[in-house]
Tab-separated table of C-alpha atoms in Angstrom:
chain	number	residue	atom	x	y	z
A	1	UNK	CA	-28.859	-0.299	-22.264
A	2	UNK	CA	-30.691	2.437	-20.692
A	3	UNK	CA	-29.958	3.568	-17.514
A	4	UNK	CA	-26.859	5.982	-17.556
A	5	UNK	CA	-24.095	5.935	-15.682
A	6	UNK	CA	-24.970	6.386	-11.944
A	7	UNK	CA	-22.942	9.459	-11.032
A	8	UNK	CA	-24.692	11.654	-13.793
A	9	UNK	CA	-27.819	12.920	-11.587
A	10	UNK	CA	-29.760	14.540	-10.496
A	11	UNK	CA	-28.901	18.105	-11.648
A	12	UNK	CA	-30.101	18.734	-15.243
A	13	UNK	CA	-25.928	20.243	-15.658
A	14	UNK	CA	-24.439	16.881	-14.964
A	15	UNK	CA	-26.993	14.952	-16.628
A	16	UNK	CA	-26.349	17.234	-19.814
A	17	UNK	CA	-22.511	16.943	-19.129
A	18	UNK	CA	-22.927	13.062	-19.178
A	19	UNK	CA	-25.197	12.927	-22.285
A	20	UNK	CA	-23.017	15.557	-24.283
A	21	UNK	CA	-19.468	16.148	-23.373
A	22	UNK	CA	-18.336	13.152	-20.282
A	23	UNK	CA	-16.095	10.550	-22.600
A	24	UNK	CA	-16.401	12.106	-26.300
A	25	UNK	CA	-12.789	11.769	-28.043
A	26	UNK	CA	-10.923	15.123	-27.655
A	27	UNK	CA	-8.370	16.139	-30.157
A	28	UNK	CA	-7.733	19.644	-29.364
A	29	UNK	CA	-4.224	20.396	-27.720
A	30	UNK	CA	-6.066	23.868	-25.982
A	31	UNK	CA	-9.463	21.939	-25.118
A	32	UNK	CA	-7.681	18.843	-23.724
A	33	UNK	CA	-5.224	21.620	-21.333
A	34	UNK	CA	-8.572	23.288	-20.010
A	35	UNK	CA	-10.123	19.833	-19.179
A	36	UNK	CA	-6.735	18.607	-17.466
A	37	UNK	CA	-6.511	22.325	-15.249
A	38	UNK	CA	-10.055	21.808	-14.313
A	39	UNK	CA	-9.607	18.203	-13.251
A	40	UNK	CA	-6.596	19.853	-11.206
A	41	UNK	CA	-8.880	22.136	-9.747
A	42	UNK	CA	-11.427	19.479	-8.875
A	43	UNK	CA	-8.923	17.984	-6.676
A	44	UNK	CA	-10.159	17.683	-3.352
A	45	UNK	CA	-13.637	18.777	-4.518
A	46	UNK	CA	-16.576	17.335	-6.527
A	47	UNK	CA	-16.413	17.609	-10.223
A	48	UNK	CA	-20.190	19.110	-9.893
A	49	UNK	CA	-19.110	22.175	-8.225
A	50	UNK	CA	-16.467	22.720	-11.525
A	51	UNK	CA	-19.143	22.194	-13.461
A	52	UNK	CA	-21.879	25.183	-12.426
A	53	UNK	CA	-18.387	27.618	-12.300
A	54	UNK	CA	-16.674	26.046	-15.355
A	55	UNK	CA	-17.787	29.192	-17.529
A	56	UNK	CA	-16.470	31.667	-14.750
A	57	UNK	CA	-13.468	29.724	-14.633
A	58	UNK	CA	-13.632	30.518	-18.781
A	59	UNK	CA	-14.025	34.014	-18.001
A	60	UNK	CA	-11.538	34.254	-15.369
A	61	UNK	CA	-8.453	32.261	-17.363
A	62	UNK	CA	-8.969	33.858	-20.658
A	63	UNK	CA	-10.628	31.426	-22.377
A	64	UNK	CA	-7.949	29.159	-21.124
A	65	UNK	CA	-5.760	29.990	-23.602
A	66	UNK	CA	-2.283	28.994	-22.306
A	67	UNK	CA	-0.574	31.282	-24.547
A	68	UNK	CA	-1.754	34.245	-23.149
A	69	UNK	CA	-1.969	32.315	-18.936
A	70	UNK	CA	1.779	31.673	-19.375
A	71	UNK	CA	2.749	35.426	-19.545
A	72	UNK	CA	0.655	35.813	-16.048
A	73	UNK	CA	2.462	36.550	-12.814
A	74	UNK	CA	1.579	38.045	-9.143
A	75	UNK	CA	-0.503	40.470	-10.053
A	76	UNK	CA	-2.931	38.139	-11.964
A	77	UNK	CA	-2.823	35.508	-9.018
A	78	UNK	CA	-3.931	38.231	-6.909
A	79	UNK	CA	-6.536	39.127	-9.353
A	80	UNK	CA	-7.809	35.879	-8.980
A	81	UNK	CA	-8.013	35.303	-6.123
A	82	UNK	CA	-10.083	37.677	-5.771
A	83	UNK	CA	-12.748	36.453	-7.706
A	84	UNK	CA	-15.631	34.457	-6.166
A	85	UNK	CA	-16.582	32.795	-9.542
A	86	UNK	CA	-14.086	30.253	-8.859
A	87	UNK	CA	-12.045	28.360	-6.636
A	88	UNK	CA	-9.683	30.944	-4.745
A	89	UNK	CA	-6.994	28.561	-4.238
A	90	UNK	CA	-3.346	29.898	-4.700
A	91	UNK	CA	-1.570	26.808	-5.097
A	92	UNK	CA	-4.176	25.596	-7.863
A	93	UNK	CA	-3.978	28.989	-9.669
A	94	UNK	CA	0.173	29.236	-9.324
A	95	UNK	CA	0.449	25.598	-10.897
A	96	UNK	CA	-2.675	26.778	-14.064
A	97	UNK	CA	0.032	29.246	-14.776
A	98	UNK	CA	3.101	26.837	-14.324
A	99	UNK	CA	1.033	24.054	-16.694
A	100	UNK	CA	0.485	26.586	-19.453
A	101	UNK	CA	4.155	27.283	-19.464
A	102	UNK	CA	4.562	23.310	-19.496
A	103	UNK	CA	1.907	23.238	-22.505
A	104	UNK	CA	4.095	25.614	-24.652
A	105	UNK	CA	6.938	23.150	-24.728
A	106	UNK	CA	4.954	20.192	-25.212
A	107	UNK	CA	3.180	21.688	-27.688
A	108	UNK	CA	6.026	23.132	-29.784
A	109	UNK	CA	7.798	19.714	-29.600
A	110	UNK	CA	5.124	17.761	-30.490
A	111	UNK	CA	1.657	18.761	-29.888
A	112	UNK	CA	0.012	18.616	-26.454
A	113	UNK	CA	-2.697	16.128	-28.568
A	114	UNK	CA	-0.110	13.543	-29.809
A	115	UNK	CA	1.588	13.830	-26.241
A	116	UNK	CA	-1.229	12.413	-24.680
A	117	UNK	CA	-2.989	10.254	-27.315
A	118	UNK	CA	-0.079	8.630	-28.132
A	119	UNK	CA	-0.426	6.941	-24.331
A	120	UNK	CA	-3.287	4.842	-26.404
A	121	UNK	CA	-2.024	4.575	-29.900
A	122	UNK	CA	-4.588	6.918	-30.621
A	123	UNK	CA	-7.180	5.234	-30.050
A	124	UNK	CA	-9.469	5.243	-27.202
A	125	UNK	CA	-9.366	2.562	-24.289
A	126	UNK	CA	-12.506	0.949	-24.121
A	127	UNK	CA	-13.311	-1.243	-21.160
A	128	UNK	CA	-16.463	-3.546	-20.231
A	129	UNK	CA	-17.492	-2.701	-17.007
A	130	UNK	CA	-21.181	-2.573	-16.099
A	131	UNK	CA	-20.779	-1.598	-12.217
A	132	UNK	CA	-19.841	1.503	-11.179
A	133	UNK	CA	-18.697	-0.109	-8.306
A	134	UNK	CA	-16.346	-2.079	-10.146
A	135	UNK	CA	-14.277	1.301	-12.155
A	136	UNK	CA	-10.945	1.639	-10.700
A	137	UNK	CA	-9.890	5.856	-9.430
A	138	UNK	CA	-6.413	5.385	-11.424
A	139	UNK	CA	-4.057	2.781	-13.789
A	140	UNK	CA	-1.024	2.127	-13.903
A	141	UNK	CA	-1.564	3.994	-17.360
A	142	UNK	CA	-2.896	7.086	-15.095
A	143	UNK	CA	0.109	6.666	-13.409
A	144	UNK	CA	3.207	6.592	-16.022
A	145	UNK	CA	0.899	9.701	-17.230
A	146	UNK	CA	0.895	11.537	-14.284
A	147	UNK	CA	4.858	10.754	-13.696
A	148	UNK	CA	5.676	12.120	-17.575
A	149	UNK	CA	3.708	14.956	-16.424
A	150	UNK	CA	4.820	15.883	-14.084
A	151	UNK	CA	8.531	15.869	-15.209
A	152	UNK	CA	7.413	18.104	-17.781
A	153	UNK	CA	6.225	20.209	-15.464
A	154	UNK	CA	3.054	20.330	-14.856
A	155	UNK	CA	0.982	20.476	-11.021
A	156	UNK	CA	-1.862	18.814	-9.807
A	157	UNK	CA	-1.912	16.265	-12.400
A	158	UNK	CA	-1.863	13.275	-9.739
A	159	UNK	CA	-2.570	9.780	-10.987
A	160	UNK	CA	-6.331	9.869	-9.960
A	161	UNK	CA	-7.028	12.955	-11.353
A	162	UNK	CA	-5.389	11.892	-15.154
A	163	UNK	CA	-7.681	9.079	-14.486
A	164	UNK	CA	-10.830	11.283	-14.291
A	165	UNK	CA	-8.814	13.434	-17.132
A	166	UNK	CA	-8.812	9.998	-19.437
A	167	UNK	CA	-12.372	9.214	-18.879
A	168	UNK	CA	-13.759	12.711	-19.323
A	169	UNK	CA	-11.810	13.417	-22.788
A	170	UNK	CA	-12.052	9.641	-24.391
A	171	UNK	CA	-8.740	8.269	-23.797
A	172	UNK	CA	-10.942	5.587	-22.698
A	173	UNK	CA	-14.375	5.091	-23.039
A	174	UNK	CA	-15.516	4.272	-19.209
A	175	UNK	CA	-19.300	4.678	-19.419
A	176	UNK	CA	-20.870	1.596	-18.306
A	177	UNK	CA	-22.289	-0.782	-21.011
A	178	UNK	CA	-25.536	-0.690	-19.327
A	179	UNK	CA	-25.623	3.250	-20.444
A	180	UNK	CA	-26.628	4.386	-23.890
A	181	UNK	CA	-23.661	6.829	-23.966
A	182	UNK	CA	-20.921	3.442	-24.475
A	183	UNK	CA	-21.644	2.517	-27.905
A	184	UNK	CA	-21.965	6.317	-29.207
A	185	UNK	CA	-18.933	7.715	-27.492
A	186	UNK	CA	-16.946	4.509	-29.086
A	187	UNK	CA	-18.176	5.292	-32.475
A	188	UNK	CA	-17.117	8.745	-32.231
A	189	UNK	CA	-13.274	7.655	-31.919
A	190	UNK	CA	-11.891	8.728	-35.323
A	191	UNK	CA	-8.774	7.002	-37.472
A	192	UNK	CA	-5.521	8.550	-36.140
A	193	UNK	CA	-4.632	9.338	-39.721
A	194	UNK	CA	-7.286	11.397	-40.390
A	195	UNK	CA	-6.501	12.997	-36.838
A	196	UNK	CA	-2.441	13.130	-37.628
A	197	UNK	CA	-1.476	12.953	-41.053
A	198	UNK	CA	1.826	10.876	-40.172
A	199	UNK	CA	1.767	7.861	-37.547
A	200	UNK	CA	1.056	9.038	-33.965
C-alpha cells in the first residue's frame, strides 16, 4: 500500500490535496456547502483548475459563508463576473447564490450536516476497489442525493458531481486500497454520537 491514487499527480497542489484534504470525514454544515459549490463549479472542468483558484474563489464568495451569499443579487453577479480569479460563469454564480438560500432552510430544519450524512447513517461508505479504472462517476446513492437536492433547491448538484462531492468530503472513503490514504481516512470517521448528540 504505497502508490496513491492515480489521479493525484503531478502538481505538488493535488498531490497535497490527496494526502491532506481528498476523502477526510467532513462534519461542518458551512465547509461541506463550499465543497458541494465548488464541485458545481468544476462541472464541465477539471477539479485541478478549482484547486489553484479555490482561495480566490474564498476571497471572491466571502469566505463562502452562505449567510451573508444569500442576501447577494445583480449587482454582486456582476461583480463577479468580473473577476478573473475565478470561473466567470453566470449560471454557476446565479445557482452559488440560489444554493445558499437552499442551505438556510436545510440548515434551520435540520442541519445541512445531518441532511447529508444521514444518506450513510453517519458513517462513511467504504468500498474495496484497487483500480481506478474500476470507480464508478455516480450511484444510485449520488443519484437519490442529487434528486433531494435538487427539490430543495439547489443547482448544479447533478448526480456525478454529488459523486465527486461524496468522495472528496468522506461520505465514502474511495481511495484505492493500494494507497496509504484508505486506512487513515477510514480511521478518521468518528461515532455519530459524538458528532450528533441524539441519533442521526
Amino acid at each position: 500500500m504505497n502508490e496513491r491514487c492515480s489521479w493525484a499527480g503531478p502538481e505538488q497542489i493535488y498531490i497535497d490535496y490527496h494526502d491532506t484534504e481528498w476523502g477526510v470525514p467532513e462534519y461542518d454544515s458551512r465547509a461541506l456547502w463550499e465543497k458541494l459549490i465548488l464541485d458545481g463549479f468544476q462541472a464541465g472542468l477539471s477539479w485541478i483548475t478549482i484547486l489553484k483558484k479555490r482561495e480566490n474563489f474564498r476571497a471572491a464568495f466571502a469566505g463562502f459563508d452562505p449567510d451573508v451569499i444569500a442576501q447577494w443579487g445583480e449587482a454582486d453577479v456582476a461583480r463577479l463576473l468580473g473577476d478573473a480569479g475565478i470561473i466567470r460563469h453566470r449560471g454557476k454564480i446565479e445557482a452559488t447564490i440560489g444554493n445558499a438560500r437552499a442551505w438556510q432552510e436545510i440548515e434551520a430544519r435540520q442541519g445541512f450536516d445531518r441532511f447529508l450524512w444521514n444518506y450513510v447513517d453517519g458513517v462513511p461508505l467504504r468500498t474495496t476497489i484497487s483500480n481506478r479504472a474500476d470507480m464508478p462517476t455516480q450511484s444510485p446513492l449520488s443519484t437519490q442525493i442529487s434528486k433531494d437536492l435538487k427539490k430543495a433547491g439547489f443547482r448544479f448538484c447533478g448526480p456525478t458531481i454529488v459523486y465527486a462531492f461524496m468522495e472528496a468530503t468522506g461520505l465514502i472513503n474511495n481511495h484505492l486500497t493500494t494507497c496509504p490514504r484508505h486506512v487513515p481516512c477510514a480511521d478518521l470517521a468518528r461515532d455519530p454520537a459524538d458528532v450528533w448528540p441524539t441519533s442521526v
